[in-house]
mmCIF file of C-alpha atoms in Angstrom:
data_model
loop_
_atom_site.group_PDB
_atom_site.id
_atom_site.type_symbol
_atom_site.label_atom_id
_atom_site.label_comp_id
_atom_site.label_asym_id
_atom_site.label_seq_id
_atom_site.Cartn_x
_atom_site.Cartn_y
_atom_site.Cartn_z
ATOM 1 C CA UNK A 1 14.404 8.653 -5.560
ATOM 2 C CA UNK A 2 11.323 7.040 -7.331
ATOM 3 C CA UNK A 3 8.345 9.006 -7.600
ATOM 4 C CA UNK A 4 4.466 8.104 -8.341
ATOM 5 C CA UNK A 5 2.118 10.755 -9.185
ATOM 6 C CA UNK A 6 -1.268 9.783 -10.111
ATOM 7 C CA UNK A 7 -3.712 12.046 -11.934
ATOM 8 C CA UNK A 8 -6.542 13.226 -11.052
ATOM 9 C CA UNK A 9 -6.285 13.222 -7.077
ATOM 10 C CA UNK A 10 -10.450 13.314 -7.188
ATOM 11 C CA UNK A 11 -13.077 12.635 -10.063
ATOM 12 C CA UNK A 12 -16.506 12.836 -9.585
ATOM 13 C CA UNK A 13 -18.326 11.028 -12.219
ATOM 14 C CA UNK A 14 -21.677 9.985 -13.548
ATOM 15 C CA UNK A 15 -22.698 6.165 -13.855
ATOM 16 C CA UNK A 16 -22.135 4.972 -17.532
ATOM 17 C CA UNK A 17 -19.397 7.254 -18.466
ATOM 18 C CA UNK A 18 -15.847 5.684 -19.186
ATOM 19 C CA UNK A 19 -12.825 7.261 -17.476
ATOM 20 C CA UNK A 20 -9.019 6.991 -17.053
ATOM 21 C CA UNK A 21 -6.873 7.513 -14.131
ATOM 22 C CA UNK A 22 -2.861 8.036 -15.109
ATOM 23 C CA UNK A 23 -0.184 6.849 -12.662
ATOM 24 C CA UNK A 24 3.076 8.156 -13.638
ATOM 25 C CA UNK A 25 6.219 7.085 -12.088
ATOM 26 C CA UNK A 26 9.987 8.373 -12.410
ATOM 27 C CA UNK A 27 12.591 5.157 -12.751
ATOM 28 C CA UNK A 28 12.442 2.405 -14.664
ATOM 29 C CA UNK A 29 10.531 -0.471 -12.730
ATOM 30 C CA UNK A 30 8.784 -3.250 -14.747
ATOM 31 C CA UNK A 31 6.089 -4.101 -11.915
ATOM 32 C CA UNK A 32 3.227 -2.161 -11.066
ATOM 33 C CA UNK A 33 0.447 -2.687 -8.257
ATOM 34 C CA UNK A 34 -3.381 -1.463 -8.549
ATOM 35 C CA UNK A 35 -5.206 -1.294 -5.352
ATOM 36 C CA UNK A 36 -8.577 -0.178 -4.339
ATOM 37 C CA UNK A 37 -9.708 0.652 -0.706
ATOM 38 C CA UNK A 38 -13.066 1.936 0.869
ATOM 39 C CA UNK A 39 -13.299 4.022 3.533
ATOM 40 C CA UNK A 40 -12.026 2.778 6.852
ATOM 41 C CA UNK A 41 -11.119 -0.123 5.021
ATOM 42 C CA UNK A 42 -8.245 -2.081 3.708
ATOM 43 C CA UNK A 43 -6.164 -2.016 0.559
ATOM 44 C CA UNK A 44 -7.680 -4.709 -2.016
ATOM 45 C CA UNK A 45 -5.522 -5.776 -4.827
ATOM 46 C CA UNK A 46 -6.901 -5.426 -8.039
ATOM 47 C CA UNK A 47 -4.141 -5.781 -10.551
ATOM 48 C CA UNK A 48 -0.248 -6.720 -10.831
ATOM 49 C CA UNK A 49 1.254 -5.451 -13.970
ATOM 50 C CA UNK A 50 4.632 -7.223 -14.312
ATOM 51 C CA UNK A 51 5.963 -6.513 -18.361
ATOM 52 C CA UNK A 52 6.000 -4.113 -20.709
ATOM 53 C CA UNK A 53 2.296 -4.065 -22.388
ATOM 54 C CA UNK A 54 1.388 -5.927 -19.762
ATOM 55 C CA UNK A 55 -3.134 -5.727 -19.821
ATOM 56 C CA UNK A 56 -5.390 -6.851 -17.046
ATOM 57 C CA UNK A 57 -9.379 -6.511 -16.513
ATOM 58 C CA UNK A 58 -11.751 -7.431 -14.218
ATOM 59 C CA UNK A 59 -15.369 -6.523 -14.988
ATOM 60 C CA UNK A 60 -15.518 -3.144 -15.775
ATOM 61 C CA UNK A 61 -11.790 -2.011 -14.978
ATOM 62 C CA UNK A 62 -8.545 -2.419 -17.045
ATOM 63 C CA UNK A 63 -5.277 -1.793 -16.201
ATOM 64 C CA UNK A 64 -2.413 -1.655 -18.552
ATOM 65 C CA UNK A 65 1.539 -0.663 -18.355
ATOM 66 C CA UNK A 66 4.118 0.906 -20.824
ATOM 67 C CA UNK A 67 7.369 0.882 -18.902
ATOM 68 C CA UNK A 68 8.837 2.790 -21.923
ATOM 69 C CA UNK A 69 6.650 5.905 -21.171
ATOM 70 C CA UNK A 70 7.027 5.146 -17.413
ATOM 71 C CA UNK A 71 2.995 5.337 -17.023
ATOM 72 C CA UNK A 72 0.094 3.044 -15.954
ATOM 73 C CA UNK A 73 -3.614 3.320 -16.885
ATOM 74 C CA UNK A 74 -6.453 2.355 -15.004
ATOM 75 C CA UNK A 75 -9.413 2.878 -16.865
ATOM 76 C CA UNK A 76 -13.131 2.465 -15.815
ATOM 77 C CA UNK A 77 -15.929 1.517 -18.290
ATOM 78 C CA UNK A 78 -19.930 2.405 -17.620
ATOM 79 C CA UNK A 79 -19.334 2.956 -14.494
ATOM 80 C CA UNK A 80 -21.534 2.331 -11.601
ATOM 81 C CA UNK A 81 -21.969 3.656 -7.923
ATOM 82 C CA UNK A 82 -20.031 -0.010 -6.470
ATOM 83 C CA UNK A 83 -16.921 1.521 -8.204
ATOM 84 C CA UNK A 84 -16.880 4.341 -5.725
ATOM 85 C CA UNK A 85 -13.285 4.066 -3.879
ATOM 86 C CA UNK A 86 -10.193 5.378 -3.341
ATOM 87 C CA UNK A 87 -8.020 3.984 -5.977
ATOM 88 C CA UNK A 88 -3.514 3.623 -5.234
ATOM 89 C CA UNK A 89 -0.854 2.741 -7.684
ATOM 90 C CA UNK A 90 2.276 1.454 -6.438
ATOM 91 C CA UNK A 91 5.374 0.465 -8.215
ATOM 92 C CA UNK A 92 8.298 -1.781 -6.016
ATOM 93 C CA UNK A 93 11.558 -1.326 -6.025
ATOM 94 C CA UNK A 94 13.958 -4.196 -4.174
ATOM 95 C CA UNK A 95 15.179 -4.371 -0.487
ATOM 96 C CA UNK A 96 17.001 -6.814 1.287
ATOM 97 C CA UNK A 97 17.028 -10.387 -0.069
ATOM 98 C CA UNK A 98 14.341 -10.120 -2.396
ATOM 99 C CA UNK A 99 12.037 -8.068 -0.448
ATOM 100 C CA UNK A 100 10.002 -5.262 -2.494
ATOM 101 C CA UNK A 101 9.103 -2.042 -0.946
ATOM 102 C CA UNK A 102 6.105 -0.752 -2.775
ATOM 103 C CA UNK A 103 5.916 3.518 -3.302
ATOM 104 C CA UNK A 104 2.531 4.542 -3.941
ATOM 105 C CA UNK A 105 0.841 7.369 -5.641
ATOM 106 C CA UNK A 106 -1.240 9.686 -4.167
ATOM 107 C CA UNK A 107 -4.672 8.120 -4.675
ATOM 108 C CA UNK A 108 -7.439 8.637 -6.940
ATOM 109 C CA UNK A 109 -10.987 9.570 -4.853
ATOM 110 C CA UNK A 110 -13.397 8.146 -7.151
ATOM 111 C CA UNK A 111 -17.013 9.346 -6.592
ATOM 112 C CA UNK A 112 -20.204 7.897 -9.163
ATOM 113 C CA UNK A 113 -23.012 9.287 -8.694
ATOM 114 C CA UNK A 114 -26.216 8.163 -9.705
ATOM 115 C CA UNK B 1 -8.599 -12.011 3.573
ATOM 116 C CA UNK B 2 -5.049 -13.085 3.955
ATOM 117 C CA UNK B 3 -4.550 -14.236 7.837
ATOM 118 C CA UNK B 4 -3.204 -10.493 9.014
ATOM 119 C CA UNK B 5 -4.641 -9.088 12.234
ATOM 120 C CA UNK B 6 -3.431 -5.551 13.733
ATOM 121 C CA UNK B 7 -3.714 -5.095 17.589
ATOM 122 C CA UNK B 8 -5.206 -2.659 18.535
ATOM 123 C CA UNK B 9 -7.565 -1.463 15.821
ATOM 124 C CA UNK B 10 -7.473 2.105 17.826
ATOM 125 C CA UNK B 11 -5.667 4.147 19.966
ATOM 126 C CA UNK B 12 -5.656 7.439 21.486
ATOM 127 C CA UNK B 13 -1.898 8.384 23.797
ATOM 128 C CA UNK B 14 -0.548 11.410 24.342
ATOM 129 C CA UNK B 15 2.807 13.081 23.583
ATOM 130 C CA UNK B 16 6.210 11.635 24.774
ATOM 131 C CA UNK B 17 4.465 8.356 25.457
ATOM 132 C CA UNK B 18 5.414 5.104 24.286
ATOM 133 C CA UNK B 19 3.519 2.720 21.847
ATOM 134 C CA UNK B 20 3.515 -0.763 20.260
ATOM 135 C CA UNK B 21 1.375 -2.068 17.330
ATOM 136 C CA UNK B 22 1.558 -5.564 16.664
ATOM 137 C CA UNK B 23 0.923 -7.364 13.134
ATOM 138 C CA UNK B 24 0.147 -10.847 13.286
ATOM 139 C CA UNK B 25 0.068 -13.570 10.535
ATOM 140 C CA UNK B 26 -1.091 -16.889 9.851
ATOM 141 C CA UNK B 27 0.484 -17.392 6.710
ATOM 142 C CA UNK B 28 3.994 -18.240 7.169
ATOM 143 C CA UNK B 29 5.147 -15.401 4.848
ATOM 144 C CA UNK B 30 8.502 -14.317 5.303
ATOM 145 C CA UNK B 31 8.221 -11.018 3.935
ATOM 146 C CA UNK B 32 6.447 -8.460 6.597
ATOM 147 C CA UNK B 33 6.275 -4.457 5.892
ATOM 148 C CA UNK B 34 4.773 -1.469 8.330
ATOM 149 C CA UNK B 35 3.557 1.409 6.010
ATOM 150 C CA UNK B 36 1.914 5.067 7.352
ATOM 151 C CA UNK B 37 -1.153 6.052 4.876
ATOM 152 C CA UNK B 38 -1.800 10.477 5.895
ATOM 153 C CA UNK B 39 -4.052 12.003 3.324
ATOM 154 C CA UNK B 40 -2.393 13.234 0.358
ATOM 155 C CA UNK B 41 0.749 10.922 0.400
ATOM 156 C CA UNK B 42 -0.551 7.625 -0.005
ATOM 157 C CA UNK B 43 0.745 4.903 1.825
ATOM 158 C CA UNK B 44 4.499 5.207 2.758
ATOM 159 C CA UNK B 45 7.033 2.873 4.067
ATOM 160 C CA UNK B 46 8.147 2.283 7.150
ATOM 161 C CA UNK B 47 10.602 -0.713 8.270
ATOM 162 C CA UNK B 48 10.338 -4.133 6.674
ATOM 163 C CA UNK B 49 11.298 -7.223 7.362
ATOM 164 C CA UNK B 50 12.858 -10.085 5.655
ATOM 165 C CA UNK B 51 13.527 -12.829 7.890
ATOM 166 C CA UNK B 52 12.974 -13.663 11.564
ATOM 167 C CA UNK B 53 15.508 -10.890 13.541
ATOM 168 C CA UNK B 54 16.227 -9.391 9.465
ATOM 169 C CA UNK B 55 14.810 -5.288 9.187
ATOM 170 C CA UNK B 56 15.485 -2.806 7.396
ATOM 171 C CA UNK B 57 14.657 0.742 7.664
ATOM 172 C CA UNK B 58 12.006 2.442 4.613
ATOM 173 C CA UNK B 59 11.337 6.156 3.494
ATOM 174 C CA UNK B 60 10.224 7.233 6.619
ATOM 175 C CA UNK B 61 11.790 5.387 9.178
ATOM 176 C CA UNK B 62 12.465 8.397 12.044
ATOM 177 C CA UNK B 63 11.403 7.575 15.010
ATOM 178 C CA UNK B 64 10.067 4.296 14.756
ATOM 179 C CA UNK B 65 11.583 1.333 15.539
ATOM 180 C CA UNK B 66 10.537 -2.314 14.412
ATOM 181 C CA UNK B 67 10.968 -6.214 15.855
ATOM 182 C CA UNK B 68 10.247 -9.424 14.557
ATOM 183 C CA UNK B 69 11.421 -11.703 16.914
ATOM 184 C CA UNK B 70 8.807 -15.070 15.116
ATOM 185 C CA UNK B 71 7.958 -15.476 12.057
ATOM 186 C CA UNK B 72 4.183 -14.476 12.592
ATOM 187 C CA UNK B 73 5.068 -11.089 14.528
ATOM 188 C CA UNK B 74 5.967 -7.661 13.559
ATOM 189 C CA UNK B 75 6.355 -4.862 15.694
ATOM 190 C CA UNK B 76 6.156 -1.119 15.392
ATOM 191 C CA UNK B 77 7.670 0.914 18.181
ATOM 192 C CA UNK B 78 7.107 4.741 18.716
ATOM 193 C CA UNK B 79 9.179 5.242 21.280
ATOM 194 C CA UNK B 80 8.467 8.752 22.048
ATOM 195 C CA UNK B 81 5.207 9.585 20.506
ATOM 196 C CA UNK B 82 4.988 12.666 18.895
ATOM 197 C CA UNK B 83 1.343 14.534 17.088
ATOM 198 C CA UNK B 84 3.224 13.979 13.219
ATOM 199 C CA UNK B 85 2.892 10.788 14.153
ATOM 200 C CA UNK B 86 -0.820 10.480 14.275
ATOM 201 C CA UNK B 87 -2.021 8.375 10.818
ATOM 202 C CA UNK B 88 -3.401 5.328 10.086
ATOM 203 C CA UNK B 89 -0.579 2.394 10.128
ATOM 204 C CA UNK B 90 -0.701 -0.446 7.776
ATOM 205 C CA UNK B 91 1.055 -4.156 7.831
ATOM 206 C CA UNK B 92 1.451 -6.053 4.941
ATOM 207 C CA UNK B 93 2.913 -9.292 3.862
ATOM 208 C CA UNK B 94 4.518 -10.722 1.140
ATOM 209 C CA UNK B 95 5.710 -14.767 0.114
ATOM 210 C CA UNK B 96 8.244 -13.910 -2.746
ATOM 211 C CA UNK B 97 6.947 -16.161 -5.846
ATOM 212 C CA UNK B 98 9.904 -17.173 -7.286
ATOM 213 C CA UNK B 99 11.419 -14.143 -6.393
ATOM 214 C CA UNK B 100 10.500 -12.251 -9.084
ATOM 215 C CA UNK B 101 7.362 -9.976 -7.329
ATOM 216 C CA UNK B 102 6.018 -9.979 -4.395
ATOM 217 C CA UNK B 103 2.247 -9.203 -4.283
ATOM 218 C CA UNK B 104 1.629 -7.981 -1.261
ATOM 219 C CA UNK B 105 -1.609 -8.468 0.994
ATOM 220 C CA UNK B 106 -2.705 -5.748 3.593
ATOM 221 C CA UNK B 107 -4.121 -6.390 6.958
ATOM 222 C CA UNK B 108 -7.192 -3.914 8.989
ATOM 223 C CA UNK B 109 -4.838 -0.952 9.862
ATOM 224 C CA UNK B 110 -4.701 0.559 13.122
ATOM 225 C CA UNK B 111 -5.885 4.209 13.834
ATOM 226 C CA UNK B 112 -2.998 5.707 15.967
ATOM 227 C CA UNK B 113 -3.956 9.391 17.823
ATOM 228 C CA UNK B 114 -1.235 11.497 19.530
ATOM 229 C CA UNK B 115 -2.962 13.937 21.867
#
């Protein structure tokens, strides 16, 4: 049974510090999803990790993969308040005909405070 | 936003009760997914679907029961609603890019009560 743990579950941070959240998962998948959602909102894709070394970034966040250690990275840079989210990880394994059933972490409650 | 809409948004029933959530989309995608999100679990999988009349059950499939009788529609069935089952319920959809990964787009959610 796959398993994705992310760490921390909550982080309360000050704007301009840098941070990392870990997503861990237990079987060997080479894809890897980063989502962000608000409260009482939506999941947003932010980044799809598909290979081994595999880098992303969008403004201030990068994402990266090593499917050898089984872990993802999300990692935040001077943050600011607009960052503020609850951040998922989700890696797919395959159903039926090509359909991918995403398991997701926990979720990271990211809080920056002014 | 992808063309997803969830009806309804909200609802409040009570125990033993049946309900329906629809998922509706405009994109043609043949890929459609119903996933539970309950604080400190994340999101978790339902039923999917991978074809018109094509479901299959996900990790936590008891007591729910699932449709797609058009390509645009997705059903969720409780057919005996019970309080675990109170939680925020999420549709998604997917395309399958040359079947390799399937990124996959969420629609509004609907808040789901059991009295």
């Amino acid at each position: 049974e796959l398993k994705v743990e992310q760490n921390p579950l909550f982080l309360s941070m000050q704007e301009g510090k840098n941070y990392t959240i870990y997503c861990n998962y237990s079987t060997t998948s080479d894809r890897l999803y980063w989502y962000r959602q608000d409260p009482g909102k939506s999941l947003e894709s932010l980044f799809v990790l598909l290979s081994n070394g595999a880098v992303k970034q969008e403004g201030r966040l990068m994402a990266s993969l090593d499917t050898k250690a089984r872990l993802s990275t999300l990692h935040i840079t001077a943050a600011v308040h607009d960052l503020s989210a609850t951040y998922f990880c989700a890696v797919d394994i395959f159903g039926i005909q090509g359909a991918q059933k995403l398991v997701f972490g926990q979720g990271t409650r990211l809080t920056i405070n002014p | 936003d992808a063309g997803i809409t969830q009806s309804p948004r909200h609802k409040v029933t009570e125990t033993g009760t049946p309900v329906t959530l629809r998922c509706h989309q405009t994109e043609n995608h043949r890929y459609m997914y119903w996933y539970r999100q309950d604080p400190g679990h994340g999101l978790r999988l339902i039923h999917y679907s991978y074809g018109v009349k094509d479901t299959d059950k996900g990790e936590v499939s008891d007591g729910y029961s699932v449709s797609r009788s058009k390509t645009e529609d997705f059903l969720l069935t409780l057919e005996s609603a019970t309080s675990s089952q109170t939680s925020v319920y999420f549709c998604a959809i997917s395309e399958g890019i040359g079947g390799f990964y399937n990124e996959q787009f969420f629609g509004p959610g609907t808040r789901l009560t059991v009295l």
